[in-house]
């Protein structure tokens, strides 16, 4: 087959006798897919052979587990590695393993195409080895578009529709690929005949700016506010300048959802930081006291952290109109891309109020909170205060660092101590909140930006879940990275600490050792076995020097930090009921009772001034 037989815009020339798998890879390349995260198996041998025939134009990243492939495909888009993430896995068990990572992409609205191998068509329905009903299995996670390839002439329109749908709806799509069809001769140009399709690989335009009348109504609502709050999420990424200008124009304080951390500069006095259960006290106060609320690209689901219904007049901006008005009774809902919509809103708002007492109040609350966090980080612990590790790291982070954060107490300390700056990239499993996301995110971020340093922040539970295995992937690939710095901080407290605190504060029960305690693993020694650098921290005096060595190392580093499992992780609004139940857990014989008392529950609670609506 000659180059003339390929579709315009596809990569290079297909082999003289291309297969269906060659055609799939070529067509995906035309949509911007050049990197595949996965694990091989006989159900996708045709696809991996086709990737080999691209002679390096397409890259296959071999991870240790298919779940990692799903997480990494999601993170590929989050860290700017490309417009689409792609995971490639085999049939049966491989397809099942992939699901958790794909749900991370679905819930965080990341465009990902999953390529899943399947039993040969001739054996389907016969109870063949690894035969699973994949169309039923993937019906939910790939609800926007899921199809099985049944004929070579389907490749073009199935790939086009899978990619277009994933991009347009910012979600997961999946193609089920029977083994025998992968090696059939390709049909790159289906006939112009009944029952065939001629599709396009040209990208679709996206909605940009809402109607002018709607923008004007939004400006009228916001213009009258004396105490304006903004909540920004991942939909505001790429609109940092516009967010800052709107905040200045309205005299607003800005709280951030975790996925929207890099939409603002957290060093600004009017940026109150994270919102929600793991958020900051000033973000809680911001929402408690505002009379206007502008939500930009966020769908943060904790309703108790929004203003009281009826307290604030509200406007929301989101690219997806179905997400508008779901969390707060907004008056004006603007369907549009954040950056041009905020620009249009700026044109309607007119001059700002200048310095206001409200903004000064926000800045003072934020400054006071930061002083408290510094003091908490410096408190003694047994053996090391985990907050000290994050607070000290914040002072040393390179401007271009990539940050990958896992779910658990690491998320809390990240949200409260790391001041993300404009040139940084940071992300996590924001809605699925899955443990085990940070290491796949870190790998994907590093492949997207091999010339930038990376820091992964992981608890020991997540590290045991998949981190120790994916360190093997780091060892396999790190020599190919232009910047070898890949620092993994493991908070080793031998406890699934986040759940332990949930048991205390919500159930009033002591920590249950059988479910909560973890084996004590020498993670730094495992790194050394793999040829990486290992560091042990078992004293606060070591923290600063270890960070300095790790951030200047000539190879990836694993820091095994022995931290206090009794470190208090209090929400920004710690209720009387939560305090009562925590105290009850201690009185009922919590194995960490001495540490909880030693860490000073009364003094820590005293640092949280009561919120206005509690007075």
Short mmCIF file of N, CA and C in Angstrom, two decimals, residues 32-35 37 59 72-86 110 402 425 444-450:
data_model
loop_
_atom_site.label_atom_id
_atom_site.label_comp_id
_atom_site.label_asym_id
_atom_site.label_seq_id
_atom_site.Cartn_x
_atom_site.Cartn_y
_atom_site.Cartn_z
N UNK A 32 -3.16 13.01 17.74
CA UNK A 32 -2.21 13.46 18.75
C UNK A 32 -1.78 12.41 19.74
N UNK A 33 -2.17 11.16 19.53
CA UNK A 33 -1.79 10.08 20.45
C UNK A 33 -0.44 9.52 20.01
N UNK A 34 0.57 9.75 20.79
CA UNK A 34 1.91 9.26 20.47
C UNK A 34 2.53 8.48 21.62
N UNK A 35 1.81 8.40 22.75
CA UNK A 35 2.35 7.68 23.91
C UNK A 35 1.26 6.77 24.47
N UNK A 37 0.39 3.99 27.53
CA UNK A 37 0.75 3.39 28.81
C UNK A 37 0.05 2.04 28.91
N UNK A 59 5.35 5.73 21.31
CA UNK A 59 6.10 5.23 22.45
C UNK A 59 5.21 4.39 23.35
N UNK A 72 -1.93 6.82 34.61
CA UNK A 72 -0.93 7.55 33.82
C UNK A 72 -1.54 8.18 32.59
N UNK A 73 -2.50 7.50 31.96
CA UNK A 73 -3.17 8.08 30.80
C UNK A 73 -3.95 9.32 31.20
N UNK A 74 -4.60 9.29 32.36
CA UNK A 74 -5.30 10.46 32.88
C UNK A 74 -4.32 11.59 33.16
N UNK A 75 -3.23 11.27 33.83
CA UNK A 75 -2.24 12.28 34.20
C UNK A 75 -1.52 12.85 32.97
N UNK A 76 -1.41 12.06 31.91
CA UNK A 76 -0.78 12.53 30.67
C UNK A 76 -1.44 13.82 30.20
N UNK A 77 -2.74 13.90 30.30
CA UNK A 77 -3.46 15.11 29.89
C UNK A 77 -3.33 16.18 30.97
N UNK A 78 -3.43 15.81 32.23
CA UNK A 78 -3.36 16.78 33.32
C UNK A 78 -2.04 17.54 33.33
N UNK A 79 -0.96 16.87 33.00
CA UNK A 79 0.35 17.50 33.01
C UNK A 79 0.77 18.03 31.65
N UNK A 80 -0.16 18.09 30.70
CA UNK A 80 0.14 18.69 29.41
C UNK A 80 0.97 17.83 28.49
N UNK A 81 0.91 16.51 28.66
CA UNK A 81 1.67 15.64 27.77
C UNK A 81 1.07 15.51 26.39
N UNK A 82 -0.21 15.84 26.24
CA UNK A 82 -0.89 15.75 24.95
C UNK A 82 -2.37 15.93 25.14
N UNK A 83 -3.11 16.08 24.05
CA UNK A 83 -4.55 16.33 24.16
C UNK A 83 -5.33 15.12 24.62
N UNK A 84 -4.82 13.93 24.36
CA UNK A 84 -5.51 12.68 24.70
C UNK A 84 -4.57 11.75 25.45
N UNK A 85 -5.10 11.09 26.46
CA UNK A 85 -4.36 10.00 27.09
C UNK A 85 -4.78 8.69 26.47
N UNK A 86 -3.87 7.71 26.49
CA UNK A 86 -4.19 6.42 25.90
C UNK A 86 -3.60 5.29 26.73
N UNK A 110 -11.05 13.92 32.24
CA UNK A 110 -9.87 13.92 31.38
C UNK A 110 -10.13 13.04 30.15
N UNK A 402 7.47 19.56 39.13
CA UNK A 402 6.24 18.79 38.93
C UNK A 402 5.91 18.13 40.25
N UNK A 425 3.62 22.61 38.02
CA UNK A 425 2.49 21.76 37.64
C UNK A 425 2.26 20.77 38.79
N UNK A 444 3.92 9.64 34.60
CA UNK A 444 3.36 10.30 33.43
C UNK A 444 3.86 11.72 33.30
N UNK A 445 3.90 12.45 34.42
CA UNK A 445 4.40 13.83 34.39
C UNK A 445 5.84 13.88 33.91
N UNK A 446 6.64 12.91 34.35
CA UNK A 446 8.05 12.91 33.98
C UNK A 446 8.24 12.58 32.50
N UNK A 447 7.40 11.72 31.95
CA UNK A 447 7.49 11.45 30.51
C UNK A 447 7.02 12.65 29.70
N UNK A 448 6.06 13.40 30.25
CA UNK A 448 5.61 14.60 29.55
C UNK A 448 6.65 15.70 29.61
N UNK A 449 7.40 15.76 30.71
CA UNK A 449 8.40 16.83 30.91
C UNK A 449 9.69 16.22 31.47
N UNK A 450 10.44 15.50 30.65
CA UNK A 450 11.64 14.82 31.17
C UNK A 450 12.75 15.76 31.59
#
